[in-house]
Amino acid sequence: MVSRSYSNLLDLAYGGTPTLSQEKKRFPRVATVPGLLSEVEDDNCNSVSSDAPSSVSQERMIIVGNQLPLRAHQNTDDEGWCFSWDEDSLLLQLKDGLGEDVEVIYVGCLKEEVPPNEQDDVAQTLLETFKCVPAFLPPELFTKFYHGFCKQHLWPLFHYMLPLSPDLGGRFDRSLWQAYVSVNKIFADKVMEVINPDDDYVWVHDYHLMVLPTFLRKRFNRVKLGFFLHSPFPSSEIYRTLPVREELLRALLNSDLIGFHTFDYARHFLTCCSRMLGLSYQSKRGYIGLEYYGRTVSIKILPVGIHIGQLQSVLNLPETESKVAELRNKFRGQTVMLGVDDMDIFKGISLKLLAMEQLLMQHTENAGQVVLVQIANPARGRGRDVEEVRSEAYATVKRINNAFGRPGYDPVVLIDTPLQFYERIAYYVIAECCLVTAVRDGMNLIPYEYIICRQGNEKLDQTLGLNPLEPKRSMLVVSEFIGCSPSLSGAIRVNPWNIDAVADAMDSALILSEAEKQLRHEKHYRYVSTHDVAYWARSFLQDLERACGDHLRKRCWGIGFGLGFRVVAMDPNFRKLSVEHIVAAYKRTKNRAILLDYDSTLLLTSSLSTIPNVEAVGILNNLCRDPKNVVFLVSAKDRKTLTEWFSCCEKLGIAAENGYFIRPKHDADWETCISVPDFDWKQIAEPVMKLYTETTDGSAIETKESSLVWNYRDADPDFGFCQAKELLDHLESVLANEPVLVKSGQHIVEVKPQGVNKGLVAEHLLVTMKQKGMLPDFVLCIGDDRSDEDMFEVIMRATAGPYLSPVADVFACTVGQKCSKAKYYVEDRTEILRMFQVLANASEHASKITPRPSNRAIIDRV
């Protein structure tokens, strides 16, 4: 099957599709090379098709996660493997929200290691029976990938733990990163086996597979790809310490939709994109989007929910009812507070135990009346820090029970043995309060499960001796550092590091009135029951469909190597300016108008100097000497500076201060494009700008004859942007009755007379040439920022007017691949200079053959 996702510009230009063999192939389902794979090499990076059989009769979703939602064990009689669905897996539960008409295929690893000689048979069985595609990883590679890079680098960093010493997470290990990339590529190969790239949606989950979007986008430029991060995303100060920070950001940006549990996590990601990649985001009609090489990467903020049906089915089990009765009798006459956490360093078990100790010390009447049941699940990671957490928890429990316990009563019950799900549910049912004091956690669904279980059912109400008609009640004490905290507005939020505050919150939960507990429970239950896992999955799919809606309306092609690969998506009419094309038009035309932006043509990208490049000035002079050319330079600089810099260019036209001043040639007088009666408004605007300059380090005021500019290029990006918005509002307010325009640009806020813009220069040039009987048959206009769009608009509008030859060649060209009113683009300034050199050479060659009368040229500078 041939994909419509073209992978190179040549195919795009000629509208062709590659010819592929129609012979069906069976893709190998085993990673046959146990070694590391290069992060750059990809033999199939230009592939645009998938030979894997697929159904096109219904919508398909390929869900990719580190682990398949399966349980596996080998039969005792050694007659093969036995597989079943893992009902606790989120990847399986979210299927309920995708609809019955959506076919779901899973890609991931098995929890059990399968011998190489059995992998082919197991893969075939899983695909046919469960629609699962297993990725079999060599044990050494898996260890480096999961226990190495994922758990040693990403997981601690995303939970705000820096590797300040070898004991705290360890130093960055490049071999672990290579293993991470290799595993992500193996997962990409597995997706390739089953994907129909034109129709299928791919949903990638969590930090284990953060570079997978790049490999998939590389294979299929228009793949419909969503990613959801289930862990926190750290602030930029933490994230920027990661040596591969840009590689991961760019990989994620190859998704169409990126999901986060909370706005804080999304905000941190957007800030990292701004500070490290220079990208800005916009919010339109409730949707947040990042512009990335012509593609809009959407941001989704929605916390995951729980599978309520599964909980209710367990609540209805006879085993649950029996366990509830057992626990009721065990804790009769006592108030149970419950904690359910993994035994790792971020769950705050020890802090919770210390708060319990503090509660008993401050409120001695609670001894014998209040019990904290702490269920400690096995840690998902391993290492010395896990052993330290376990040892500290045991020691604290022992100390508390020795100090406050009595015969038949232990204030703290620590359960570190594995519990059946119904047993955990029973503890939820009998607990008056649930405590979640993690110091950092991506989401944590324990409070949601607790709320549903406290709602109970009629049988459990009878077991507990409750009136089924009475409102239920529950209490939550949750850390403000977990993802579910913002959605639980009725919970008592605490800073888990503040032991006294947690103890006070526990006491408040105990003494709160029954009516208040009922109100809080009702509020929480209403939210949790309507925002379940099906709602979350359905909402994500809807946003993914919206984010991919314009795939086929844009021209797409891939650029970059390795993990720097990205897809450029542009309007079908927006294309790269071909040197051969413009040179051919240049040679056959006689009246040429050339408008150039200073920053985009004469400055070196890597230089801090604003003085024009000597080589560029020489090329510019060569263009001006051609009598067929009228060249104008347009700039935001003042006319005095421009006069000094371009004194050697006698035939160069210059427009200063964005077109307010115009000089057609070196020996001519400066003219103004529009009449401005006075500049009294400067006395109002300048004091306001000075106020913001004093309070914004790195900002400065540029005073010009016609305008005032507040520049914050050297300020902190976030603070500068914030201050610029405030300054814009402030200036618009105080200058409301003045004939000026206040506008923001790239790291600037500018106040200038109304009507002044670079479009005036373009209009002046075209009108002047027509009046002199030189109707332009060639127009080249090059600029690189928002202010140049006015020139592009005038030039493109003139194609339908009397100021251009009916057969004129018009080249409105922006620098860089971005949304613009221009119809062409060039990559960078170096490419512009090369093009100018070719044009200058063409002029020189023509002059040797037939001398021509001279015309004029114009350049734009910002």
PDB file of C-alpha atoms in Angstrom, residues 288-435:
ATOM      1  CA  ILE A 288      -2.891  25.670  22.910  1.00  0.00           C
ATOM      2  CA  GLY A 289      -0.588  25.218  19.923  1.00  0.00           C
ATOM      3  CA  LEU A 290       3.120  25.462  19.099  1.00  0.00           C
ATOM      4  CA  GLU A 291       4.178  26.471  15.592  1.00  0.00           C
ATOM      5  CA  TYR A 292       7.015  24.168  14.564  1.00  0.00           C
ATOM      6  CA  TYR A 293       8.272  24.412  10.973  1.00  0.00           C
ATOM      7  CA  GLY A 294       4.811  25.123   9.626  1.00  0.00           C
ATOM      8  CA  ARG A 295       3.135  22.394  11.680  1.00  0.00           C
ATOM      9  CA  THR A 296       0.923  23.204  14.651  1.00  0.00           C
ATOM     10  CA  VAL A 297       1.724  20.908  17.561  1.00  0.00           C
ATOM     11  CA  SER A 298      -1.308  20.913  19.854  1.00  0.00           C
ATOM     12  CA  ILE A 299      -1.068  20.690  23.644  1.00  0.00           C
ATOM     13  CA  LYS A 300      -3.663  18.707  25.578  1.00  0.00           C
ATOM     14  CA  ILE A 301      -4.200  19.183  29.318  1.00  0.00           C
ATOM     15  CA  LEU A 302      -6.433  16.573  30.923  1.00  0.00           C
ATOM     16  CA  PRO A 303      -5.762  14.277  33.895  1.00  0.00           C
ATOM     17  CA  VAL A 304      -6.378  10.604  33.333  1.00  0.00           C
ATOM     18  CA  GLY A 305      -9.301   8.919  35.098  1.00  0.00           C
ATOM     19  CA  ILE A 306     -10.002   5.468  36.477  1.00  0.00           C
ATOM     20  CA  HIS A 307     -12.017   2.539  35.153  1.00  0.00           C
ATOM     21  CA  ILE A 308     -15.117   2.804  37.299  1.00  0.00           C
ATOM     22  CA  GLY A 309     -16.712  -0.357  35.915  1.00  0.00           C
ATOM     23  CA  GLN A 310     -13.767  -2.455  37.033  1.00  0.00           C
ATOM     24  CA  LEU A 311     -13.900  -1.018  40.556  1.00  0.00           C
ATOM     25  CA  GLN A 312     -17.632  -1.546  40.835  1.00  0.00           C
ATOM     26  CA  SER A 313     -17.328  -5.143  39.658  1.00  0.00           C
ATOM     27  CA  VAL A 314     -14.728  -5.802  42.373  1.00  0.00           C
ATOM     28  CA  LEU A 315     -16.922  -4.063  44.943  1.00  0.00           C
ATOM     29  CA  ASN A 316     -19.679  -6.547  44.076  1.00  0.00           C
ATOM     30  CA  LEU A 317     -17.491  -9.611  44.670  1.00  0.00           C
ATOM     31  CA  PRO A 318     -18.347 -11.828  47.667  1.00  0.00           C
ATOM     32  CA  GLU A 319     -14.645 -11.846  48.579  1.00  0.00           C
ATOM     33  CA  THR A 320     -14.733  -8.079  48.939  1.00  0.00           C
ATOM     34  CA  GLU A 321     -17.772  -8.217  51.169  1.00  0.00           C
ATOM     35  CA  SER A 322     -16.109 -10.829  53.388  1.00  0.00           C
ATOM     36  CA  LYS A 323     -12.897  -8.839  53.619  1.00  0.00           C
ATOM     37  CA  VAL A 324     -14.811  -5.663  54.537  1.00  0.00           C
ATOM     38  CA  ALA A 325     -16.586  -7.538  57.311  1.00  0.00           C
ATOM     39  CA  GLU A 326     -13.257  -8.880  58.568  1.00  0.00           C
ATOM     40  CA  LEU A 327     -11.659  -5.422  58.605  1.00  0.00           C
ATOM     41  CA  ARG A 328     -14.708  -3.879  60.271  1.00  0.00           C
ATOM     42  CA  ASN A 329     -14.388  -6.335  63.127  1.00  0.00           C
ATOM     43  CA  LYS A 330     -10.608  -5.894  63.316  1.00  0.00           C
ATOM     44  CA  PHE A 331     -10.806  -2.101  63.572  1.00  0.00           C
ATOM     45  CA  ARG A 332     -14.098  -1.859  65.447  1.00  0.00           C
ATOM     46  CA  GLY A 333     -14.247   1.313  67.514  1.00  0.00           C
ATOM     47  CA  GLN A 334     -11.273   2.834  65.690  1.00  0.00           C
ATOM     48  CA  THR A 335     -10.976   5.412  62.910  1.00  0.00           C
ATOM     49  CA  VAL A 336      -8.894   4.133  60.004  1.00  0.00           C
ATOM     50  CA  MET A 337      -6.724   6.466  57.966  1.00  0.00           C
ATOM     51  CA  LEU A 338      -5.281   4.867  54.850  1.00  0.00           C
ATOM     52  CA  GLY A 339      -2.165   5.325  52.759  1.00  0.00           C
ATOM     53  CA  VAL A 340      -1.448   3.344  49.584  1.00  0.00           C
ATOM     54  CA  ASP A 341       1.937   4.017  47.994  1.00  0.00           C
ATOM     55  CA  ASP A 342       4.819   2.423  46.159  1.00  0.00           C
ATOM     56  CA  MET A 343       7.904   1.975  48.307  1.00  0.00           C
ATOM     57  CA  ASP A 344      10.029   4.581  46.541  1.00  0.00           C
ATOM     58  CA  ILE A 345      11.709   7.838  47.448  1.00  0.00           C
ATOM     59  CA  PHE A 346       9.067  10.129  45.921  1.00  0.00           C
ATOM     60  CA  LYS A 347       5.931   8.746  47.604  1.00  0.00           C
ATOM     61  CA  GLY A 348       6.656  10.366  50.965  1.00  0.00           C
ATOM     62  CA  ILE A 349       5.841   7.351  53.147  1.00  0.00           C
ATOM     63  CA  SER A 350       8.323   8.379  55.848  1.00  0.00           C
ATOM     64  CA  LEU A 351       6.972  11.937  55.893  1.00  0.00           C
ATOM     65  CA  LYS A 352       3.473  10.566  56.352  1.00  0.00           C
ATOM     66  CA  LEU A 353       4.617   8.377  59.237  1.00  0.00           C
ATOM     67  CA  LEU A 354       6.338  11.330  60.912  1.00  0.00           C
ATOM     68  CA  ALA A 355       3.109  13.333  60.589  1.00  0.00           C
ATOM     69  CA  MET A 356       1.225  10.477  62.254  1.00  0.00           C
ATOM     70  CA  GLU A 357       3.743  10.511  65.074  1.00  0.00           C
ATOM     71  CA  GLN A 358       3.302  14.259  65.436  1.00  0.00           C
ATOM     72  CA  LEU A 359      -0.492  13.860  65.513  1.00  0.00           C
ATOM     73  CA  LEU A 360      -0.315  11.365  68.362  1.00  0.00           C
ATOM     74  CA  MET A 361       2.110  13.562  70.281  1.00  0.00           C
ATOM     75  CA  GLN A 362      -0.038  16.692  69.934  1.00  0.00           C
ATOM     76  CA  HIS A 363      -3.421  14.969  70.386  1.00  0.00           C
ATOM     77  CA  THR A 364      -2.876  12.182  72.866  1.00  0.00           C
ATOM     78  CA  GLU A 365      -6.612  11.433  72.908  1.00  0.00           C
ATOM     79  CA  ASN A 366      -6.210   9.867  69.475  1.00  0.00           C
ATOM     80  CA  ALA A 367      -4.041   7.067  70.833  1.00  0.00           C
ATOM     81  CA  GLY A 368      -6.155   3.937  70.788  1.00  0.00           C
ATOM     82  CA  GLN A 369      -8.743   5.620  68.564  1.00  0.00           C
ATOM     83  CA  VAL A 370      -6.932   6.330  65.288  1.00  0.00           C
ATOM     84  CA  VAL A 371      -5.056   3.826  63.143  1.00  0.00           C
ATOM     85  CA  LEU A 372      -2.929   4.560  60.086  1.00  0.00           C
ATOM     86  CA  VAL A 373      -2.895   1.621  57.684  1.00  0.00           C
ATOM     87  CA  GLN A 374      -0.030   2.038  55.235  1.00  0.00           C
ATOM     88  CA  ILE A 375      -0.065  -0.312  52.245  1.00  0.00           C
ATOM     89  CA  ALA A 376       3.403  -0.312  50.691  1.00  0.00           C
ATOM     90  CA  ASN A 377       3.467  -1.686  47.158  1.00  0.00           C
ATOM     91  CA  PRO A 378       6.772  -2.993  45.763  1.00  0.00           C
ATOM     92  CA  ALA A 379       8.938  -0.291  44.193  1.00  0.00           C
ATOM     93  CA  ARG A 380       9.055  -0.221  40.388  1.00  0.00           C
ATOM     94  CA  GLY A 381      12.729   0.714  40.398  1.00  0.00           C
ATOM     95  CA  ARG A 382      15.634  -0.731  42.317  1.00  0.00           C
ATOM     96  CA  GLY A 383      18.742   0.462  44.058  1.00  0.00           C
ATOM     97  CA  ARG A 384      20.107   1.646  47.351  1.00  0.00           C
ATOM     98  CA  ASP A 385      17.615   4.479  47.685  1.00  0.00           C
ATOM     99  CA  VAL A 386      14.724   1.988  47.727  1.00  0.00           C
ATOM    100  CA  GLU A 387      16.399   0.015  50.520  1.00  0.00           C
ATOM    101  CA  GLU A 388      16.948   3.213  52.492  1.00  0.00           C
ATOM    102  CA  VAL A 389      13.275   4.169  52.168  1.00  0.00           C
ATOM    103  CA  ARG A 390      12.214   0.709  53.318  1.00  0.00           C
ATOM    104  CA  SER A 391      14.585   0.715  56.289  1.00  0.00           C
ATOM    105  CA  GLU A 392      13.490   4.186  57.381  1.00  0.00           C
ATOM    106  CA  ALA A 393       9.811   3.246  57.124  1.00  0.00           C
ATOM    107  CA  TYR A 394      10.272   0.103  59.236  1.00  0.00           C
ATOM    108  CA  ALA A 395      12.267   2.003  61.866  1.00  0.00           C
ATOM    109  CA  THR A 396       9.690   4.802  62.091  1.00  0.00           C
ATOM    110  CA  VAL A 397       6.769   2.369  62.378  1.00  0.00           C
ATOM    111  CA  LYS A 398       8.544   0.461  65.115  1.00  0.00           C
ATOM    112  CA  ARG A 399       9.286   3.659  67.039  1.00  0.00           C
ATOM    113  CA  ILE A 400       5.688   4.899  66.804  1.00  0.00           C
ATOM    114  CA  ASN A 401       4.146   1.578  67.828  1.00  0.00           C
ATOM    115  CA  ASN A 402       6.555   1.241  70.747  1.00  0.00           C
ATOM    116  CA  ALA A 403       5.759   4.765  71.952  1.00  0.00           C
ATOM    117  CA  PHE A 404       1.988   4.861  71.484  1.00  0.00           C
ATOM    118  CA  GLY A 405       0.899   1.269  71.134  1.00  0.00           C
ATOM    119  CA  ARG A 406      -0.777  -0.888  73.718  1.00  0.00           C
ATOM    120  CA  PRO A 407      -1.984  -4.476  73.848  1.00  0.00           C
ATOM    121  CA  GLY A 408      -4.383  -5.026  70.937  1.00  0.00           C
ATOM    122  CA  TYR A 409      -3.595  -1.637  69.385  1.00  0.00           C
ATOM    123  CA  ASP A 410      -0.864  -0.563  66.977  1.00  0.00           C
ATOM    124  CA  PRO A 411      -1.153   3.058  65.794  1.00  0.00           C
ATOM    125  CA  VAL A 412       0.498   2.160  62.484  1.00  0.00           C
ATOM    126  CA  VAL A 413      -0.128  -0.990  60.473  1.00  0.00           C
ATOM    127  CA  LEU A 414       2.438  -1.381  57.702  1.00  0.00           C
ATOM    128  CA  ILE A 415       1.443  -3.880  55.017  1.00  0.00           C
ATOM    129  CA  ASP A 416       4.335  -4.652  52.686  1.00  0.00           C
ATOM    130  CA  THR A 417       3.131  -7.989  51.372  1.00  0.00           C
ATOM    131  CA  PRO A 418       1.324  -8.136  48.012  1.00  0.00           C
ATOM    132  CA  LEU A 419      -2.450  -7.733  48.340  1.00  0.00           C
ATOM    133  CA  GLN A 420      -5.162  -8.959  46.031  1.00  0.00           C
ATOM    134  CA  PHE A 421      -7.062  -6.117  44.364  1.00  0.00           C
ATOM    135  CA  TYR A 422     -10.247  -6.877  46.306  1.00  0.00           C
ATOM    136  CA  GLU A 423      -8.273  -6.684  49.565  1.00  0.00           C
ATOM    137  CA  ARG A 424      -7.032  -3.190  48.729  1.00  0.00           C
ATOM    138  CA  ILE A 425     -10.589  -2.221  47.771  1.00  0.00           C
ATOM    139  CA  ALA A 426     -11.799  -3.406  51.178  1.00  0.00           C
ATOM    140  CA  TYR A 427      -9.349  -1.084  52.926  1.00  0.00           C
ATOM    141  CA  TYR A 428     -10.654   1.807  50.827  1.00  0.00           C
ATOM    142  CA  VAL A 429     -14.210   1.002  51.926  1.00  0.00           C
ATOM    143  CA  ILE A 430     -13.508   1.085  55.667  1.00  0.00           C
ATOM    144  CA  ALA A 431     -11.101   4.057  55.695  1.00  0.00           C
ATOM    145  CA  GLU A 432     -12.520   7.371  56.933  1.00  0.00           C
ATOM    146  CA  CYS A 433      -9.659   9.310  55.370  1.00  0.00           C
ATOM    147  CA  CYS A 434      -7.126   8.659  52.614  1.00  0.00           C
ATOM    148  CA  LEU A 435      -3.656  10.236  52.830  1.00  0.00           C
TER     149      LEU A 435
END
